[in-house]
PDB file of N, CA and C in Angstrom:
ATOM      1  N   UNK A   1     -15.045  97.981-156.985  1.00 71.00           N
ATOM      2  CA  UNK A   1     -14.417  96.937-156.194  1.00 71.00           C
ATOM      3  C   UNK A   1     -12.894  97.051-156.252  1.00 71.00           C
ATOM      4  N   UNK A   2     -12.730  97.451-157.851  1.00 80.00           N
ATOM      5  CA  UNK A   2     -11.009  97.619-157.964  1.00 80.00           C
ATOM      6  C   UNK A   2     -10.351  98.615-156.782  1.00 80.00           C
ATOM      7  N   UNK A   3     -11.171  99.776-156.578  1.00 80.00           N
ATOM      8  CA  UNK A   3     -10.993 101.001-156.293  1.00 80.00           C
ATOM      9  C   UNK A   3     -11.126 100.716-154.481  1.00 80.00           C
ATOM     10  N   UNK A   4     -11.947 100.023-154.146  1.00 83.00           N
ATOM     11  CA  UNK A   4     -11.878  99.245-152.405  1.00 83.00           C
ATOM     12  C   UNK A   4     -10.391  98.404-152.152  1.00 83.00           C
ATOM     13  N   UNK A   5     -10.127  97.745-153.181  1.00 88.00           N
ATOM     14  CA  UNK A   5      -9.145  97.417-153.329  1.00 88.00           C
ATOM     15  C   UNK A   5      -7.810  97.898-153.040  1.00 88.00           C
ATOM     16  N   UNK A   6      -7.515  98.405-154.005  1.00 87.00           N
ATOM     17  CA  UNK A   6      -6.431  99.591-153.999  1.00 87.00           C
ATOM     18  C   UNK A   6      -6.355 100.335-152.898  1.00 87.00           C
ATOM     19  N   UNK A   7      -7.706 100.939-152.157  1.00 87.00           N
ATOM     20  CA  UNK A   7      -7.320 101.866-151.142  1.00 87.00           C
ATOM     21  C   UNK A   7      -7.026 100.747-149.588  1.00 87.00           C
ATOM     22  N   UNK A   8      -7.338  99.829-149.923  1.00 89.00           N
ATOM     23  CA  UNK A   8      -6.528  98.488-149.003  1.00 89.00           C
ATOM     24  C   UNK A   8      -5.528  98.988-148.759  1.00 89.00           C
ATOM     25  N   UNK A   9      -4.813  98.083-149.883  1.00 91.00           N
ATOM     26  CA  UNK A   9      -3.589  98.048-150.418  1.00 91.00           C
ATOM     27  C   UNK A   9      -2.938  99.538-149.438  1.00 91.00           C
ATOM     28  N   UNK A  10      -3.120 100.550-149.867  1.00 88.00           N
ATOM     29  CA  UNK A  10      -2.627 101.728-149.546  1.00 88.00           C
ATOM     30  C   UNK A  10      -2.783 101.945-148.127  1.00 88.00           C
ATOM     31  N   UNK A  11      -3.356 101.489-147.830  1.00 89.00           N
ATOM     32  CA  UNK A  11      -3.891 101.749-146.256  1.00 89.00           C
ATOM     33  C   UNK A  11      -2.762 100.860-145.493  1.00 89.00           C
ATOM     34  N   UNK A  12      -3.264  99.422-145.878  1.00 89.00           N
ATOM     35  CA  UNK A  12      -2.025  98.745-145.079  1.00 89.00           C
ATOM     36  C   UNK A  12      -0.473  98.802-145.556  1.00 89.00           C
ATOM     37  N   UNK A  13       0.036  99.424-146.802  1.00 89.00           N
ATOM     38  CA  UNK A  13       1.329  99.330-147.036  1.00 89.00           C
ATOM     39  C   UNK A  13       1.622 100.638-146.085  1.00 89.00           C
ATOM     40  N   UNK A  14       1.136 101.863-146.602  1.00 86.00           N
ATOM     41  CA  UNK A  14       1.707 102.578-145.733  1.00 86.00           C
ATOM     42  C   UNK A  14       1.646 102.960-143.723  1.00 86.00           C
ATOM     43  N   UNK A  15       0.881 101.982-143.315  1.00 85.00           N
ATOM     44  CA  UNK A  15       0.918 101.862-142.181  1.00 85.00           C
ATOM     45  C   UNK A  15       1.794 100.644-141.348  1.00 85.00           C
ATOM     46  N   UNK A  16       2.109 100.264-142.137  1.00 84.00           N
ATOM     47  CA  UNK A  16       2.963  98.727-141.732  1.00 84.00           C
ATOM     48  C   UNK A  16       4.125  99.220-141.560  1.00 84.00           C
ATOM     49  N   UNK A  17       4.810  99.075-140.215  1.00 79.00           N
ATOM     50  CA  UNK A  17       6.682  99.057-140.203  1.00 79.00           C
ATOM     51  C   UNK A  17       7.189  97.635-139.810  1.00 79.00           C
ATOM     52  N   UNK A  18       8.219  97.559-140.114  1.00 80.00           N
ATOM     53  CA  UNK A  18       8.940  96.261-140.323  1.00 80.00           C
ATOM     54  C   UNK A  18       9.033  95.734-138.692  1.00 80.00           C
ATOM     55  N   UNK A  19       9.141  96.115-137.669  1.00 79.00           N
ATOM     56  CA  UNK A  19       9.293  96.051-136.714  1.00 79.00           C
ATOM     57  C   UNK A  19       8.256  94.834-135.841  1.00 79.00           C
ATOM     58  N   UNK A  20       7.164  95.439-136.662  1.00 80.00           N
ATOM     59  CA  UNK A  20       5.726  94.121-136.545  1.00 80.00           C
ATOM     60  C   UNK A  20       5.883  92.450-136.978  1.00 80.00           C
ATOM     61  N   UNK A  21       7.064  92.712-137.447  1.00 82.00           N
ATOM     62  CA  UNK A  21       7.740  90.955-138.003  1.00 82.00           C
ATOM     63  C   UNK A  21       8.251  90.615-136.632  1.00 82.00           C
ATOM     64  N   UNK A  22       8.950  91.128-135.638  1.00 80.00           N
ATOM     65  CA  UNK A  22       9.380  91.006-134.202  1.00 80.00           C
ATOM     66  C   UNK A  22       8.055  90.464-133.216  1.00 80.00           C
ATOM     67  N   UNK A  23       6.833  90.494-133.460  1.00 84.00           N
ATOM     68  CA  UNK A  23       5.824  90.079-132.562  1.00 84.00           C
ATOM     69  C   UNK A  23       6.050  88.290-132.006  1.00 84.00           C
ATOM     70  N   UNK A  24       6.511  88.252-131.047  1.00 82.00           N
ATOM     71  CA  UNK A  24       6.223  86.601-130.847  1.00 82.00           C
ATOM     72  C   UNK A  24       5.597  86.285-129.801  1.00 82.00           C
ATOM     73  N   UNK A  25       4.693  86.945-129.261  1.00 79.00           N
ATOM     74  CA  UNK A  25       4.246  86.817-128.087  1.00 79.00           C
ATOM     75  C   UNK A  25       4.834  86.333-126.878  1.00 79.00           C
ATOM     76  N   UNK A  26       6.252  85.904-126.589  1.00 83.00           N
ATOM     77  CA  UNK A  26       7.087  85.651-125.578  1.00 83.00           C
ATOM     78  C   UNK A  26       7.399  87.380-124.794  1.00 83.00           C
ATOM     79  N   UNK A  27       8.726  87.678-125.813  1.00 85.00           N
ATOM     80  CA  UNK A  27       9.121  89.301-125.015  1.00 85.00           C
ATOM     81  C   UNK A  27       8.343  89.733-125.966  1.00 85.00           C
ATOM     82  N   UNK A  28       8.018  90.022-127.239  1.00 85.00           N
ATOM     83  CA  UNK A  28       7.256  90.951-127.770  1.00 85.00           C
ATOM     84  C   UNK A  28       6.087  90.910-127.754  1.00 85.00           C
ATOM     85  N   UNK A  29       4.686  91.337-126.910  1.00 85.00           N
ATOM     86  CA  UNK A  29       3.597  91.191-127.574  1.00 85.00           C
ATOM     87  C   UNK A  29       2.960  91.946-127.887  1.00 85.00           C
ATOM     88  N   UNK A  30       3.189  92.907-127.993  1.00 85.00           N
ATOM     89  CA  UNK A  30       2.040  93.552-128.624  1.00 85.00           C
ATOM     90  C   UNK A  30       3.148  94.756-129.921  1.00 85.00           C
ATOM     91  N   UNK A  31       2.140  95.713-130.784  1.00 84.00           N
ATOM     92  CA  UNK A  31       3.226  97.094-131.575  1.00 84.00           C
ATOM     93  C   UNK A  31       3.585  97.541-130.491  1.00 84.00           C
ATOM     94  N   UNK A  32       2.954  97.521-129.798  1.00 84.00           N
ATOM     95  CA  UNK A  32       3.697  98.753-127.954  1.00 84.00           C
ATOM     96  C   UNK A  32       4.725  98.353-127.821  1.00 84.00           C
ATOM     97  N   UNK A  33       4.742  97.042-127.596  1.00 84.00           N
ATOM     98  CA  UNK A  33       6.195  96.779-127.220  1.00 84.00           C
ATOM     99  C   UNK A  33       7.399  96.667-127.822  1.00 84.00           C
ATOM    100  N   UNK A  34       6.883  96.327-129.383  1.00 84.00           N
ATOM    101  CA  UNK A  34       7.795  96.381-130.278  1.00 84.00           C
ATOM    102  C   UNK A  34       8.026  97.529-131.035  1.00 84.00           C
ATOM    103  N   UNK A  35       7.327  98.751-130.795  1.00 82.00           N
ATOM    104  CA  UNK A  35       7.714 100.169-130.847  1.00 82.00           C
ATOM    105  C   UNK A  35       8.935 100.655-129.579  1.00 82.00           C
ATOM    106  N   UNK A  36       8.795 100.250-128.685  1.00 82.00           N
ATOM    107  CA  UNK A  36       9.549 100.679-127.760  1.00 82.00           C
ATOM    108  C   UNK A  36      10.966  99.845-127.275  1.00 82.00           C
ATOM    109  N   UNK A  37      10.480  98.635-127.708  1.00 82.00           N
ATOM    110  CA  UNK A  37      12.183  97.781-127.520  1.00 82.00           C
ATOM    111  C   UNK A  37      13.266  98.535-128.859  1.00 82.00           C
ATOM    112  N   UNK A  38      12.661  98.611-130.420  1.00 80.00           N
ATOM    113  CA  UNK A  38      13.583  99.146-131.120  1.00 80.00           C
ATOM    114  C   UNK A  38      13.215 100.067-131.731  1.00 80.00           C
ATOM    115  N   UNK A  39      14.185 100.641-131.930  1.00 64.00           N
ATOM    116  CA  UNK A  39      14.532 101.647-132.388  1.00 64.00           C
ATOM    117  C   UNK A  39      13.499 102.013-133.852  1.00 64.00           C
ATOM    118  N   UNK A  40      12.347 102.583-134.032  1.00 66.00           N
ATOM    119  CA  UNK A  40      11.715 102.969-134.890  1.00 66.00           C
ATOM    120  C   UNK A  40      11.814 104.422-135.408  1.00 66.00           C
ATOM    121  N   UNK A  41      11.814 104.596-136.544  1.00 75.00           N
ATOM    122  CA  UNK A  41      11.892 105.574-137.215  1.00 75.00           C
ATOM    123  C   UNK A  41       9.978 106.022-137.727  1.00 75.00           C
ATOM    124  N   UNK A  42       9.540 106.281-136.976  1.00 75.00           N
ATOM    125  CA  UNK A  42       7.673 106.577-136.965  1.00 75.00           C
ATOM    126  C   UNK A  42       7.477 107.727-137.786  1.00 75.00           C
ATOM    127  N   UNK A  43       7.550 106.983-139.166  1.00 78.00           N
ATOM    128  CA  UNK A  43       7.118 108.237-139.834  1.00 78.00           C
ATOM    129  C   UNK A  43       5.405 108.013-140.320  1.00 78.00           C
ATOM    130  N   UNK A  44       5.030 107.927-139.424  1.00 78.00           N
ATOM    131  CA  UNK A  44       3.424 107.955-139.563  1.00 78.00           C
ATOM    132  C   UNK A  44       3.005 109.400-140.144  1.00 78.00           C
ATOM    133  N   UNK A  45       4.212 110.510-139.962  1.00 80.00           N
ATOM    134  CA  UNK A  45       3.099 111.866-139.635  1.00 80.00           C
ATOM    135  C   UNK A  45       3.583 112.132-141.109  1.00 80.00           C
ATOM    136  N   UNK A  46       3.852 111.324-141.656  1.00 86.00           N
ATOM    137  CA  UNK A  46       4.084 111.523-143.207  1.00 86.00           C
ATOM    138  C   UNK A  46       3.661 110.768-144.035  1.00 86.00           C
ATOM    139  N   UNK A  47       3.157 109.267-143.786  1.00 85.00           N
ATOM    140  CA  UNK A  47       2.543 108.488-144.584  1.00 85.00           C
ATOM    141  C   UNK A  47       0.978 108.484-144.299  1.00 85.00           C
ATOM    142  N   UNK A  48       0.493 109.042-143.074  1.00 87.00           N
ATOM    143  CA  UNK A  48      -1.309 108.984-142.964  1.00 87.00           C
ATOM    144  C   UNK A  48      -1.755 109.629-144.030  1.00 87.00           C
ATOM    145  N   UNK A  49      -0.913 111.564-143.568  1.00 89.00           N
ATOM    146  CA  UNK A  49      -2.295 112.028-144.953  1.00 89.00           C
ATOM    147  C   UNK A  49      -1.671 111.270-146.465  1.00 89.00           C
ATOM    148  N   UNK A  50      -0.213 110.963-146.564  1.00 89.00           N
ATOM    149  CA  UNK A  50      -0.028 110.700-147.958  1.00 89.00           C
ATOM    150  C   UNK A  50      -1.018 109.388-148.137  1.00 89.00           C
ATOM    151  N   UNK A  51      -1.681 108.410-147.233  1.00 88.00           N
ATOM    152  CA  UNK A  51      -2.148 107.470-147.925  1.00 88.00           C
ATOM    153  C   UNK A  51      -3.586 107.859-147.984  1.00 88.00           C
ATOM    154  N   UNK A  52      -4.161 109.248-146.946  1.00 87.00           N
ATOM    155  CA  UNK A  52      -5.547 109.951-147.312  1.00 87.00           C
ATOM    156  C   UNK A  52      -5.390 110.428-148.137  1.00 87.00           C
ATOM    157  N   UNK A  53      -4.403 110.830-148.692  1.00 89.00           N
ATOM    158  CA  UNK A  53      -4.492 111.632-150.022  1.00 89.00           C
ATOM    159  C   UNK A  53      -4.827 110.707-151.141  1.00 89.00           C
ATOM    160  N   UNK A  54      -4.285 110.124-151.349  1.00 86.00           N
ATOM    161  CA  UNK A  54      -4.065 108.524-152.365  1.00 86.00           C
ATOM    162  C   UNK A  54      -5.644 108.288-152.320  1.00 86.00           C
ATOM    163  N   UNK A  55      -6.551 107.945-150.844  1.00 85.00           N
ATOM    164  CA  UNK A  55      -7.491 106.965-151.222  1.00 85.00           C
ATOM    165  C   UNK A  55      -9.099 108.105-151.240  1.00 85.00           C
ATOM    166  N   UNK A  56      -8.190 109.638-151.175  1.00 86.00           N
ATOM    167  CA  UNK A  56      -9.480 110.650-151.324  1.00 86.00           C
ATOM    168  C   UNK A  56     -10.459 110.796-152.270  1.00 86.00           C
ATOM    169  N   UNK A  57      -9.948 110.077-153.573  1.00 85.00           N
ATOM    170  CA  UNK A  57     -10.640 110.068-154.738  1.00 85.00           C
ATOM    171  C   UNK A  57     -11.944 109.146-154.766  1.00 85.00           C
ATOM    172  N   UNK A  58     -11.667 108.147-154.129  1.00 81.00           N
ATOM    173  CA  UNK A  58     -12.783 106.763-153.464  1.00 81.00           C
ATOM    174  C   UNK A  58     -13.612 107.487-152.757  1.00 81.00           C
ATOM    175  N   UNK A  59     -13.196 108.091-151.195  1.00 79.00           N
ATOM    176  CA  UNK A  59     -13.964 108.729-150.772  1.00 79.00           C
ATOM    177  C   UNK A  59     -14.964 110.177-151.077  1.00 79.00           C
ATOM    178  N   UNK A  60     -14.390 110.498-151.799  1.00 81.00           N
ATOM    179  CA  UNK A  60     -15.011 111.520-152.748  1.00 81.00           C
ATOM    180  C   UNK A  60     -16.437 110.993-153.716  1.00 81.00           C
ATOM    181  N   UNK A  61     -15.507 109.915-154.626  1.00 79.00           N
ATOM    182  CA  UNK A  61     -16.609 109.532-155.489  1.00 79.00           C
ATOM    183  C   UNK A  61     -17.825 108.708-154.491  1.00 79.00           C
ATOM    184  N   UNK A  62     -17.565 107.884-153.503  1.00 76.00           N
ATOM    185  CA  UNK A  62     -18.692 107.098-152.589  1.00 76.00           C
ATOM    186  C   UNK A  62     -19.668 108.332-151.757  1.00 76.00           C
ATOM    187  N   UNK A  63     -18.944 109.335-151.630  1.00 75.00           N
ATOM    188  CA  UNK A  63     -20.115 110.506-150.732  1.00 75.00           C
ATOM    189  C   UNK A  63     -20.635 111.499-151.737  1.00 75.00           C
ATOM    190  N   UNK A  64     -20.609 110.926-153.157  1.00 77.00           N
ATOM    191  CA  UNK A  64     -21.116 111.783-153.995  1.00 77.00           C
ATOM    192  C   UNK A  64     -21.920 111.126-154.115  1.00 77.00           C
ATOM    193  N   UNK A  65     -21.951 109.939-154.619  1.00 73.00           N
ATOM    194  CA  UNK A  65     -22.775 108.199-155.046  1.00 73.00           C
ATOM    195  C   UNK A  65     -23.540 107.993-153.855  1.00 73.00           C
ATOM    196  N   UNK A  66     -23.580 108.823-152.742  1.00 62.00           N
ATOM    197  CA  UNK A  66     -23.998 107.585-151.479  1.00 62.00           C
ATOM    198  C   UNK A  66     -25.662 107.580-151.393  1.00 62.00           C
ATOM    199  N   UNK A  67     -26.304 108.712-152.257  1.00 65.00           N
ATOM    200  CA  UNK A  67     -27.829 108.563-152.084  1.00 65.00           C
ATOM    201  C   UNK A  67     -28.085 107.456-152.766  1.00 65.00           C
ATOM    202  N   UNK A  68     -27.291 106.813-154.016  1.00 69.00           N
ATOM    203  CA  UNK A  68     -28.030 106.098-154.867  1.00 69.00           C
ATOM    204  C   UNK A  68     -27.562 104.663-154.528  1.00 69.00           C
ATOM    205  N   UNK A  69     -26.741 104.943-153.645  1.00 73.00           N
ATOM    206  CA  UNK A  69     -25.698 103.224-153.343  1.00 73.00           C
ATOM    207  C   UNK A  69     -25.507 103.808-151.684  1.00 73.00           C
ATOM    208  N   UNK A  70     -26.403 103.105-150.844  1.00 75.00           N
ATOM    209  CA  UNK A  70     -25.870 103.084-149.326  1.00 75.00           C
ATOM    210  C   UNK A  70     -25.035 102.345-149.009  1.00 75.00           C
ATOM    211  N   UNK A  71     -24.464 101.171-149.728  1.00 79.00           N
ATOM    212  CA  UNK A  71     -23.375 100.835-149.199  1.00 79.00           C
ATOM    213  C   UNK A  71     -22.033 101.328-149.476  1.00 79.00           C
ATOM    214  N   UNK A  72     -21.876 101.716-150.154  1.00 79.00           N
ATOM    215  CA  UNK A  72     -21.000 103.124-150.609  1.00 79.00           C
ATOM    216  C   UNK A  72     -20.597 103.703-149.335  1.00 79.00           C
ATOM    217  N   UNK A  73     -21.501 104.370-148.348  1.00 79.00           N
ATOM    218  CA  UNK A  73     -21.392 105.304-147.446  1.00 79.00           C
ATOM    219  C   UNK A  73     -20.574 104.026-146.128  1.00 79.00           C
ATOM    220  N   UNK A  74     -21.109 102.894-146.193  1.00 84.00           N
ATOM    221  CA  UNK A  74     -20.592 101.693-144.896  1.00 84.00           C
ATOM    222  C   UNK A  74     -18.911 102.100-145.777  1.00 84.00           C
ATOM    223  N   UNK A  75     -18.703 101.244-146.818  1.00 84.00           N
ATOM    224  CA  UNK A  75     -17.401 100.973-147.298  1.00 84.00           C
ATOM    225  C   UNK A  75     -16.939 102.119-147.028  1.00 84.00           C
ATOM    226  N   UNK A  76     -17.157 103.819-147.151  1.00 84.00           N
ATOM    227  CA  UNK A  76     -16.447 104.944-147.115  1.00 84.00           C
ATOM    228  C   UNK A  76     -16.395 105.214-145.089  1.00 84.00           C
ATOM    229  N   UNK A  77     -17.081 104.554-144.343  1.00 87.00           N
ATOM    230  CA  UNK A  77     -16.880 104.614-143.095  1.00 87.00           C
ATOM    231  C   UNK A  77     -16.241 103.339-142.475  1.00 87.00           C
ATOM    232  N   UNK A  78     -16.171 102.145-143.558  1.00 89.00           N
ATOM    233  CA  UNK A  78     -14.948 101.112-142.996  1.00 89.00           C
ATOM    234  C   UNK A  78     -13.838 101.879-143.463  1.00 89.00           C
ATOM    235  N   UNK A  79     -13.698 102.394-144.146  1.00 89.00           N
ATOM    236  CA  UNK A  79     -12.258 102.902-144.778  1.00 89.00           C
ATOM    237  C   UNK A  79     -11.738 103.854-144.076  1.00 89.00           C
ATOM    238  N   UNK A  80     -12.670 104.667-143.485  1.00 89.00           N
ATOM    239  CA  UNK A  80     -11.952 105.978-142.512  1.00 89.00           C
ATOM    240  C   UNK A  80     -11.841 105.093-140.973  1.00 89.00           C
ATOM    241  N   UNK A  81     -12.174 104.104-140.690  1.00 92.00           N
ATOM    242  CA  UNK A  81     -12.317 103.812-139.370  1.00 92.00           C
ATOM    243  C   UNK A  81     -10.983 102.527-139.419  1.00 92.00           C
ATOM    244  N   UNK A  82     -10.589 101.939-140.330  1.00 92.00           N
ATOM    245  CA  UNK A  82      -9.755 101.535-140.473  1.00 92.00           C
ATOM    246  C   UNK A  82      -8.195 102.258-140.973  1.00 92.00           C
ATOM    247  N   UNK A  83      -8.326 103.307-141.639  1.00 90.00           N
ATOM    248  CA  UNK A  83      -7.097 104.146-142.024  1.00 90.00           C
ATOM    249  C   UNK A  83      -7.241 104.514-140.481  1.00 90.00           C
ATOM    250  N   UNK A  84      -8.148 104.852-139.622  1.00 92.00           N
ATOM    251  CA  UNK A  84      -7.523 105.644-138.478  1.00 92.00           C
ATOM    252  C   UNK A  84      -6.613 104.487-137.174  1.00 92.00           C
ATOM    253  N   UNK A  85      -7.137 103.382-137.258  1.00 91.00           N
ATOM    254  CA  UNK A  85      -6.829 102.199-136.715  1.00 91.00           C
ATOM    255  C   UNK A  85      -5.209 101.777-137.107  1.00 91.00           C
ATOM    256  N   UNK A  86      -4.881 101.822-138.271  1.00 88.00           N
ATOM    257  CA  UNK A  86      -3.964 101.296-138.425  1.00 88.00           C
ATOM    258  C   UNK A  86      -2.687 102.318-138.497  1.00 88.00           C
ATOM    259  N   UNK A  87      -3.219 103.736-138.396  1.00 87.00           N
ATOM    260  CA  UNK A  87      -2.104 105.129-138.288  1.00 87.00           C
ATOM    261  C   UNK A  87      -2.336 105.229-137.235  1.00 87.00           C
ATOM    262  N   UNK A  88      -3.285 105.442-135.926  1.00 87.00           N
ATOM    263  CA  UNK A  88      -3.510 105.994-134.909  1.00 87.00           C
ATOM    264  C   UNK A  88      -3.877 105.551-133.796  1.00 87.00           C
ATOM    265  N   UNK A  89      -5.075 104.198-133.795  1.00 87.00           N
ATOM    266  CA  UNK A  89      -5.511 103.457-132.754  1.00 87.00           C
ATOM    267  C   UNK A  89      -4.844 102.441-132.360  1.00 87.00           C
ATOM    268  N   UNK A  90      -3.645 101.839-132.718  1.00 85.00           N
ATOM    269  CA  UNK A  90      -3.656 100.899-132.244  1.00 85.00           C
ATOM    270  C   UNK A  90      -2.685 101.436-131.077  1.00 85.00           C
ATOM    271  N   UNK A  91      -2.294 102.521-131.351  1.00 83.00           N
ATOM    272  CA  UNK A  91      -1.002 103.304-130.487  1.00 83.00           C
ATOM    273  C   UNK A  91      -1.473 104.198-129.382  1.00 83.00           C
ATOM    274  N   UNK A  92      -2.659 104.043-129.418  1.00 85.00           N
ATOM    275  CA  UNK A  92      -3.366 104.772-128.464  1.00 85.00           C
ATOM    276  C   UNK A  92      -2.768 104.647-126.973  1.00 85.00           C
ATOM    277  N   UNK A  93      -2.605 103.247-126.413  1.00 84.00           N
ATOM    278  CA  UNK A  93      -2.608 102.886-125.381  1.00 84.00           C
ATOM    279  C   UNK A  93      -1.129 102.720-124.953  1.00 84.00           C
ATOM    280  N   UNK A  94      -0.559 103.000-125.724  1.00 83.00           N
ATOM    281  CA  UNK A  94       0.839 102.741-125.955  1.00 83.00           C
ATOM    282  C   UNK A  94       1.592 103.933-124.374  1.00 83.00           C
ATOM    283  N   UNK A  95       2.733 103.682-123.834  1.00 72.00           N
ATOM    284  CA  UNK A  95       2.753 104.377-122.581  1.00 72.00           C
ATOM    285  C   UNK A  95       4.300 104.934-123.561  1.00 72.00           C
TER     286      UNK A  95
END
């Protein structure tokens, strides 16, 4: 549980830029827009794998564990579907 934890933690610190405090739904609503009004420094292509790297040990130990604990395998596919969400999907649509 500690270890779900932690790779939280890691997931959302290193995907968070300060810029997301600017959302007010008036001129800013959405990261799109508040990626593109200022000036961001997107260093995503340096904090994704560093925070896959960080939470590989979880995923490692849950797809070793996953015959004997199936929920192991959900938590190790919320975790990849959310690390990709918060580095990659939400910017998808972004113009």
């Amino acid at each position: 549980m500690i270890s779900l934890l932690l790779c939280l933690f890691f997931i959302f610190y290193y995907s968070y830029f300060k810029e997301e405090l600017y959302i007010d739904g008036d001129e800013i609503k959405n990261v799109c827009d508040a990626r593109r009004v200022f000036v961001v420094d997107d260093i995503r292509d340096f904090t994704a794998p560093l925070s896959l790297l960080i939470i590989s040990p979880f995923i490692f130990f849950s797809l070793k564990k996953s015959t004997r604990c199936g929920y192991l395998t959900l938590i190790t596919l919320f975790l990849f579907c959310l690390w990709f969400w918060r580095f990659f999907g939400r910017f998808l649509w972004c113009s």
